[in-house]
Short mmCIF file of C-alpha atoms and ligand atoms in Angstrom, two decimals:
data_model
loop_
_atom_site.label_atom_id
_atom_site.label_comp_id
_atom_site.label_asym_id
_atom_site.label_seq_id
_atom_site.Cartn_x
_atom_site.Cartn_y
_atom_site.Cartn_z
CA MET I 1 115.21 44.24 -24.42
CA LEU I 2 114.18 43.61 -20.80
CA ILE I 3 115.11 40.20 -19.38
CA THR I 4 114.04 39.22 -15.86
CA LEU I 5 115.14 36.43 -13.54
CA GLU I 6 112.41 34.94 -11.39
CA GLY I 7 111.91 32.04 -9.01
CA LEU I 8 111.58 31.06 -5.38
CA ASP I 9 114.01 32.26 -2.73
CA GLY I 10 117.14 30.13 -2.99
CA SER I 11 116.53 29.15 -6.62
CA GLY I 12 119.92 30.60 -7.59
CA LYS I 13 118.88 33.76 -9.47
CA THR I 14 121.52 36.00 -7.91
CA THR I 15 124.26 33.43 -8.52
CA VAL I 16 123.34 33.42 -12.24
CA TRP I 17 122.86 37.22 -12.38
CA GLU I 18 126.43 37.71 -11.12
CA VAL I 19 127.85 35.42 -13.83
CA LEU I 20 125.72 37.06 -16.55
CA ARG I 21 127.16 40.38 -15.41
CA GLU I 22 130.66 39.12 -16.23
CA GLU I 23 129.59 37.45 -19.51
CA PHE I 24 127.64 40.44 -20.84
CA PRO I 25 129.37 43.58 -19.50
CA GLU I 26 127.55 45.77 -22.05
CA PHE I 27 124.14 45.07 -20.43
CA VAL I 28 122.58 47.02 -17.56
CA PHE I 29 122.20 44.82 -14.45
CA THR I 30 119.65 45.74 -11.84
CA ARG I 31 117.44 44.17 -9.20
CA GLU I 32 114.32 44.42 -7.04
CA PRO I 33 114.20 45.29 -4.22
CA THR I 34 116.47 48.10 -5.45
CA GLU I 35 119.46 49.53 -3.65
CA THR I 36 117.70 52.88 -3.08
CA TRP I 37 115.83 54.24 -0.06
CA TYR I 38 112.67 52.72 -1.54
CA GLY I 39 114.39 49.32 -1.52
CA GLU I 40 115.62 49.92 2.04
CA ALA I 41 112.02 50.53 3.11
CA VAL I 42 111.04 47.24 1.45
CA ASN I 43 113.84 45.37 3.22
CA ARG I 44 112.75 46.80 6.58
CA SER I 45 109.27 45.49 5.93
CA VAL I 46 110.55 42.06 4.83
CA SER I 47 112.45 41.67 8.09
CA ASP I 48 109.37 42.67 10.16
CA ASP I 49 107.19 39.60 10.75
CA ASP I 50 104.30 41.86 11.80
CA ALA I 51 104.45 44.24 8.83
CA ASP I 52 101.07 45.00 7.29
CA SER I 53 100.90 42.89 4.12
CA LEU I 54 98.96 45.47 2.08
CA ALA I 55 101.37 48.24 3.11
CA GLU I 56 104.20 45.89 2.11
CA LEU I 57 102.69 45.31 -1.35
CA PHE I 58 102.64 49.07 -1.92
CA LEU I 59 106.21 49.50 -0.67
CA TYR I 60 107.35 46.92 -3.24
CA THR I 61 105.19 48.61 -5.86
CA ALA I 62 106.63 52.07 -5.05
CA ASP I 63 110.11 50.60 -5.37
CA HIS I 64 109.13 49.17 -8.79
CA ALA I 65 107.79 52.54 -9.97
CA ALA I 66 111.03 54.32 -9.07
CA HIS I 67 113.06 51.44 -10.52
CA LEU I 68 111.21 51.87 -13.83
CA SER I 69 111.57 55.63 -14.07
CA GLU I 70 115.12 55.91 -12.75
CA THR I 71 116.80 52.81 -14.21
CA VAL I 72 114.81 50.52 -16.50
CA ARG I 73 113.11 52.94 -18.91
CA PRO I 74 116.19 55.20 -19.39
CA ALA I 75 118.38 52.15 -20.14
CA LEU I 76 115.84 50.71 -22.60
CA GLU I 77 115.48 54.11 -24.30
CA ASP I 78 119.28 54.08 -24.65
CA GLY I 79 118.98 50.79 -26.56
CA LYS I 80 120.51 48.74 -23.72
CA VAL I 81 119.64 45.18 -22.73
CA VAL I 82 118.45 45.25 -19.11
CA VAL I 83 118.68 42.20 -16.82
CA SER I 84 116.73 42.44 -13.57
CA ASP I 85 117.08 39.99 -10.66
CA ARG I 86 113.38 39.87 -9.70
CA TYR I 87 110.78 42.24 -11.16
CA SER I 88 106.98 42.53 -11.32
CA ASP I 89 106.32 38.75 -11.39
CA SER I 90 107.79 38.52 -7.87
CA ARG I 91 104.96 40.77 -6.70
CA TYR I 92 102.33 38.77 -8.58
CA ALA I 93 103.66 35.51 -7.11
CA TYR I 94 104.58 36.54 -3.53
CA GLN I 95 102.17 39.32 -2.57
CA ALA I 96 99.25 37.39 -4.08
CA VAL I 97 99.91 34.96 -1.22
CA SER I 98 100.55 37.53 1.50
CA ILE I 99 97.42 39.65 0.79
CA GLU I 100 95.02 36.81 0.07
CA ASP I 101 93.05 37.45 3.28
CA HIS I 102 92.48 41.09 2.30
CA VAL I 103 91.58 41.02 -1.37
CA LYS I 104 89.56 38.75 -3.62
CA ARG I 105 91.56 37.38 -6.59
CA PRO I 106 94.85 38.85 -5.28
CA LEU I 107 96.99 37.96 -8.30
CA GLU I 108 94.60 39.70 -10.69
CA TYR I 109 94.32 42.64 -8.29
CA ILE I 110 98.12 43.16 -8.16
CA ARG I 111 98.43 42.81 -11.94
CA GLY I 112 95.66 45.38 -12.30
CA VAL I 113 97.55 47.83 -10.08
CA HIS I 114 100.67 47.47 -12.27
CA GLN I 115 99.11 47.18 -15.71
CA PRO I 116 98.50 50.88 -16.52
CA TRP I 117 102.10 51.97 -15.95
CA THR I 118 104.57 49.07 -15.78
CA ARG I 119 106.85 47.88 -18.59
CA PRO I 120 106.41 44.10 -18.92
CA PRO I 121 109.55 42.01 -19.47
CA ASP I 122 110.33 40.73 -22.98
CA ALA I 123 111.62 37.44 -21.58
CA THR I 124 111.76 35.84 -18.16
CA LEU I 125 114.08 33.05 -17.02
CA TYR I 126 112.15 31.05 -14.41
CA PHE I 127 114.46 29.13 -12.10
CA GLU I 128 112.55 26.08 -10.93
CA VAL I 129 113.24 24.47 -7.56
CA ASP I 130 110.94 22.76 -5.10
CA PRO I 131 109.95 24.87 -2.06
CA GLU I 132 111.95 22.70 0.37
CA THR I 133 115.16 23.17 -1.63
CA GLY I 134 114.51 26.91 -1.96
CA ALA I 135 113.90 27.33 1.77
CA ALA I 136 116.95 25.23 2.70
CA ARG I 137 119.28 27.05 0.29
CA SER I 138 118.06 30.50 1.36
CA GLY I 139 118.53 29.65 5.05
CA ALA I 140 114.83 30.24 5.90
CA THR I 141 115.80 33.51 7.61
CA ASN I 142 112.64 35.55 6.92
CA LYS I 143 108.87 35.09 6.66
CA PHE I 144 109.00 34.39 2.91
CA GLU I 145 111.78 31.82 2.99
CA GLN I 146 109.56 29.09 4.49
CA ALA I 147 108.70 25.97 2.48
CA ALA I 148 104.95 26.25 3.19
CA PHE I 149 104.83 29.87 2.03
CA LEU I 150 107.07 29.17 -0.98
CA SER I 151 104.84 26.32 -2.08
CA GLN I 152 101.94 28.80 -2.49
CA VAL I 153 104.29 31.23 -4.28
CA GLN I 154 105.30 28.41 -6.63
CA ARG I 155 101.64 27.82 -7.53
CA ASN I 156 101.33 31.49 -8.50
CA TYR I 157 104.49 31.35 -10.62
CA GLU I 158 103.01 28.30 -12.39
CA ARG I 159 99.86 30.29 -13.17
CA LEU I 160 101.98 33.12 -14.58
CA VAL I 161 104.02 30.73 -16.74
CA ASP I 162 100.87 28.99 -17.99
CA ALA I 163 99.32 32.36 -18.91
CA GLU I 164 102.36 33.52 -20.93
CA PRO I 165 104.37 30.46 -22.03
CA GLU I 166 106.05 32.46 -24.83
CA ARG I 167 107.63 34.88 -22.34
CA PHE I 168 108.92 32.39 -19.76
CA VAL I 169 111.87 30.03 -20.20
CA ARG I 170 111.96 27.32 -17.55
CA ILE I 171 115.37 26.48 -16.13
CA ASP I 172 115.80 23.39 -13.96
CA ALA I 173 117.58 25.01 -11.01
CA THR I 174 117.90 21.79 -8.97
CA ARG I 175 121.02 20.96 -10.99
CA SER I 176 124.57 21.99 -10.09
CA PRO I 177 125.36 25.72 -10.19
CA GLU I 178 127.60 25.14 -13.25
CA GLU I 179 124.80 23.44 -15.21
CA VAL I 180 122.25 26.12 -14.23
CA ILE I 181 124.66 28.90 -15.21
CA ASP I 182 125.42 27.24 -18.59
CA SER I 183 121.70 26.96 -19.36
CA ALA I 184 121.05 30.59 -18.41
CA VAL I 185 123.97 31.92 -20.47
CA ASP I 186 122.74 29.85 -23.47
CA VAL I 187 119.20 31.18 -23.11
CA VAL I 188 120.36 34.81 -22.88
CA GLY I 189 122.64 34.31 -25.93
CA ARG I 190 119.71 32.90 -27.90
CA LEU I 191 117.40 35.76 -26.85
CA LEU I 192 120.02 38.18 -28.08
CA ASP I 193 120.39 36.39 -31.43
CA ASP I 194 116.60 36.29 -31.89
CA GLY I 195 116.37 40.01 -31.09
CA GLU I 196 119.09 40.88 -33.61
CA GLU I 197 117.41 38.71 -36.27
CA ARG I 198 114.09 40.47 -35.62
CA ASP I 199 115.74 43.91 -35.76
CA GLY I 200 117.38 42.95 -39.08
CA ARG I 201 114.02 41.92 -40.54
CA ASP I 202 112.44 45.19 -39.34
CA ASP I 203 115.21 47.31 -40.92
CA PRO I 204 113.99 48.52 -44.39
CA ASP I 205 117.65 49.03 -45.53
CA GLU I 206 118.57 45.38 -44.90
N1 LIG W 301 122.38 25.31 -8.44
C1 LIG W 301 122.66 25.41 -7.14
N2 LIG W 301 122.87 24.32 -6.38
C2 LIG W 301 123.15 24.41 -5.04
N3 LIG W 301 123.26 25.58 -4.38
C3 LIG W 301 123.07 26.72 -5.09
C4 LIG W 301 122.77 26.70 -6.49
N4 LIG W 301 122.63 27.97 -6.93
C5 LIG W 301 122.82 28.76 -5.85
N5 LIG W 301 123.11 28.02 -4.75
C6 LIG W 301 123.35 28.50 -3.39
O1 LIG W 301 122.07 28.74 -2.80
C7 LIG W 301 122.08 29.95 -2.05
C8 LIG W 301 121.06 30.93 -2.65
O2 LIG W 301 121.49 31.29 -3.95
P1 LIG W 301 121.09 32.68 -4.62
O3 LIG W 301 121.32 33.79 -3.64
O4 LIG W 301 121.75 32.76 -5.93
O5 LIG W 301 119.53 32.45 -4.79
P2 LIG W 301 118.39 33.51 -5.08
O6 LIG W 301 117.41 32.83 -5.96
O7 LIG W 301 118.97 34.79 -5.58
O8 LIG W 301 117.76 33.71 -3.63
P3 LIG W 301 116.92 34.95 -3.05
O9 LIG W 301 115.74 35.14 -3.92
O10 LIG W 301 116.55 34.46 -1.67
O11 LIG W 301 117.85 36.14 -3.00
C9 LIG W 301 123.53 30.46 -2.09
O12 LIG W 301 124.20 29.97 -0.96
C10 LIG W 301 124.11 29.82 -3.35
O13 LIG W 301 125.49 29.62 -3.26
C1 LIG W 302 110.83 41.98 -5.66
C2 LIG W 302 110.03 41.21 -4.65
C3 LIG W 302 110.66 40.41 -3.72
N1 LIG W 302 109.90 39.73 -2.82
C4 LIG W 302 110.57 38.93 -1.77
C5 LIG W 302 111.40 37.80 -2.22
C6 LIG W 302 112.48 37.70 -1.17
O1 LIG W 302 112.01 36.86 -0.10
C7 LIG W 302 112.59 39.12 -0.63
C8 LIG W 302 113.83 39.88 -1.02
O2 LIG W 302 114.24 39.55 -2.32
P1 LIG W 302 115.73 38.93 -2.57
O3 LIG W 302 115.73 38.51 -3.99
O4 LIG W 302 115.91 37.78 -1.59
O5 LIG W 302 116.69 40.05 -2.26
O6 LIG W 302 111.46 39.82 -1.11
C9 LIG W 302 108.53 39.84 -2.79
O7 LIG W 302 107.86 39.27 -1.94
N2 LIG W 302 107.92 40.63 -3.72
C10 LIG W 302 108.62 41.32 -4.65
O8 LIG W 302 108.00 42.04 -5.47
#
């Protein structure tokens, strides 16, 4: 099972991901941008205000491709639960804003680039905060962590959630870290129980 954590900068995904890592040590924990040279290239681009936005989309996409082949697919084939702090929806939500002057229907375009080869998540925890809170919590240190930009990203996340309500679980991330963490741990526990129930039903020996 592939579980992803998504939301605006500063929504508290990494805080939750670190706690999940302690609660579920048997899972594989990973993230995008990755900690590989592909991810380093992405981070260089993120910190460059003048980076070409289309080039940046393809750097993120290259990082995703390597992430899939080197980490996500092998772990899933091994029967592991994988939890990724950001994944393809981050591209659909963020780069659909940054490339909107270059491409018509940017969200659909980016999905189309991924669709033939990506592995969609089974479930996505969407940490909801308003853009002002996200920007303030993240420190507004780069071009993405600005309330005006994040408000457009939020609109794209809403479109993604509306399109696939069965995949996304909304988590009110404006609450205290303890409350957000409790909700996320509950959701992951439930996803696990549902998965085991489904596997039991699929097993002809059961
Ligand atoms: N529920 C919360 N309430 C208040 N502050 C929080 C909460 N969750 C996290 N924080 C704080 O907000 C900051 C950003 O948190 P975190 O790094 O977990 O967010 P993130 O969604 O992973 O951000 P990014 O996408 O920018 O990496 C940190 O200083 C963290 O301690
Ligand atoms: C995966 C991914 C990330 N981003 C943005 C979101 C953040 O502003 C930065 C770095 O991510 P982090 O969680 O703060 O480490 O990159 C993006 O625009 N598109 C993506 O696909």
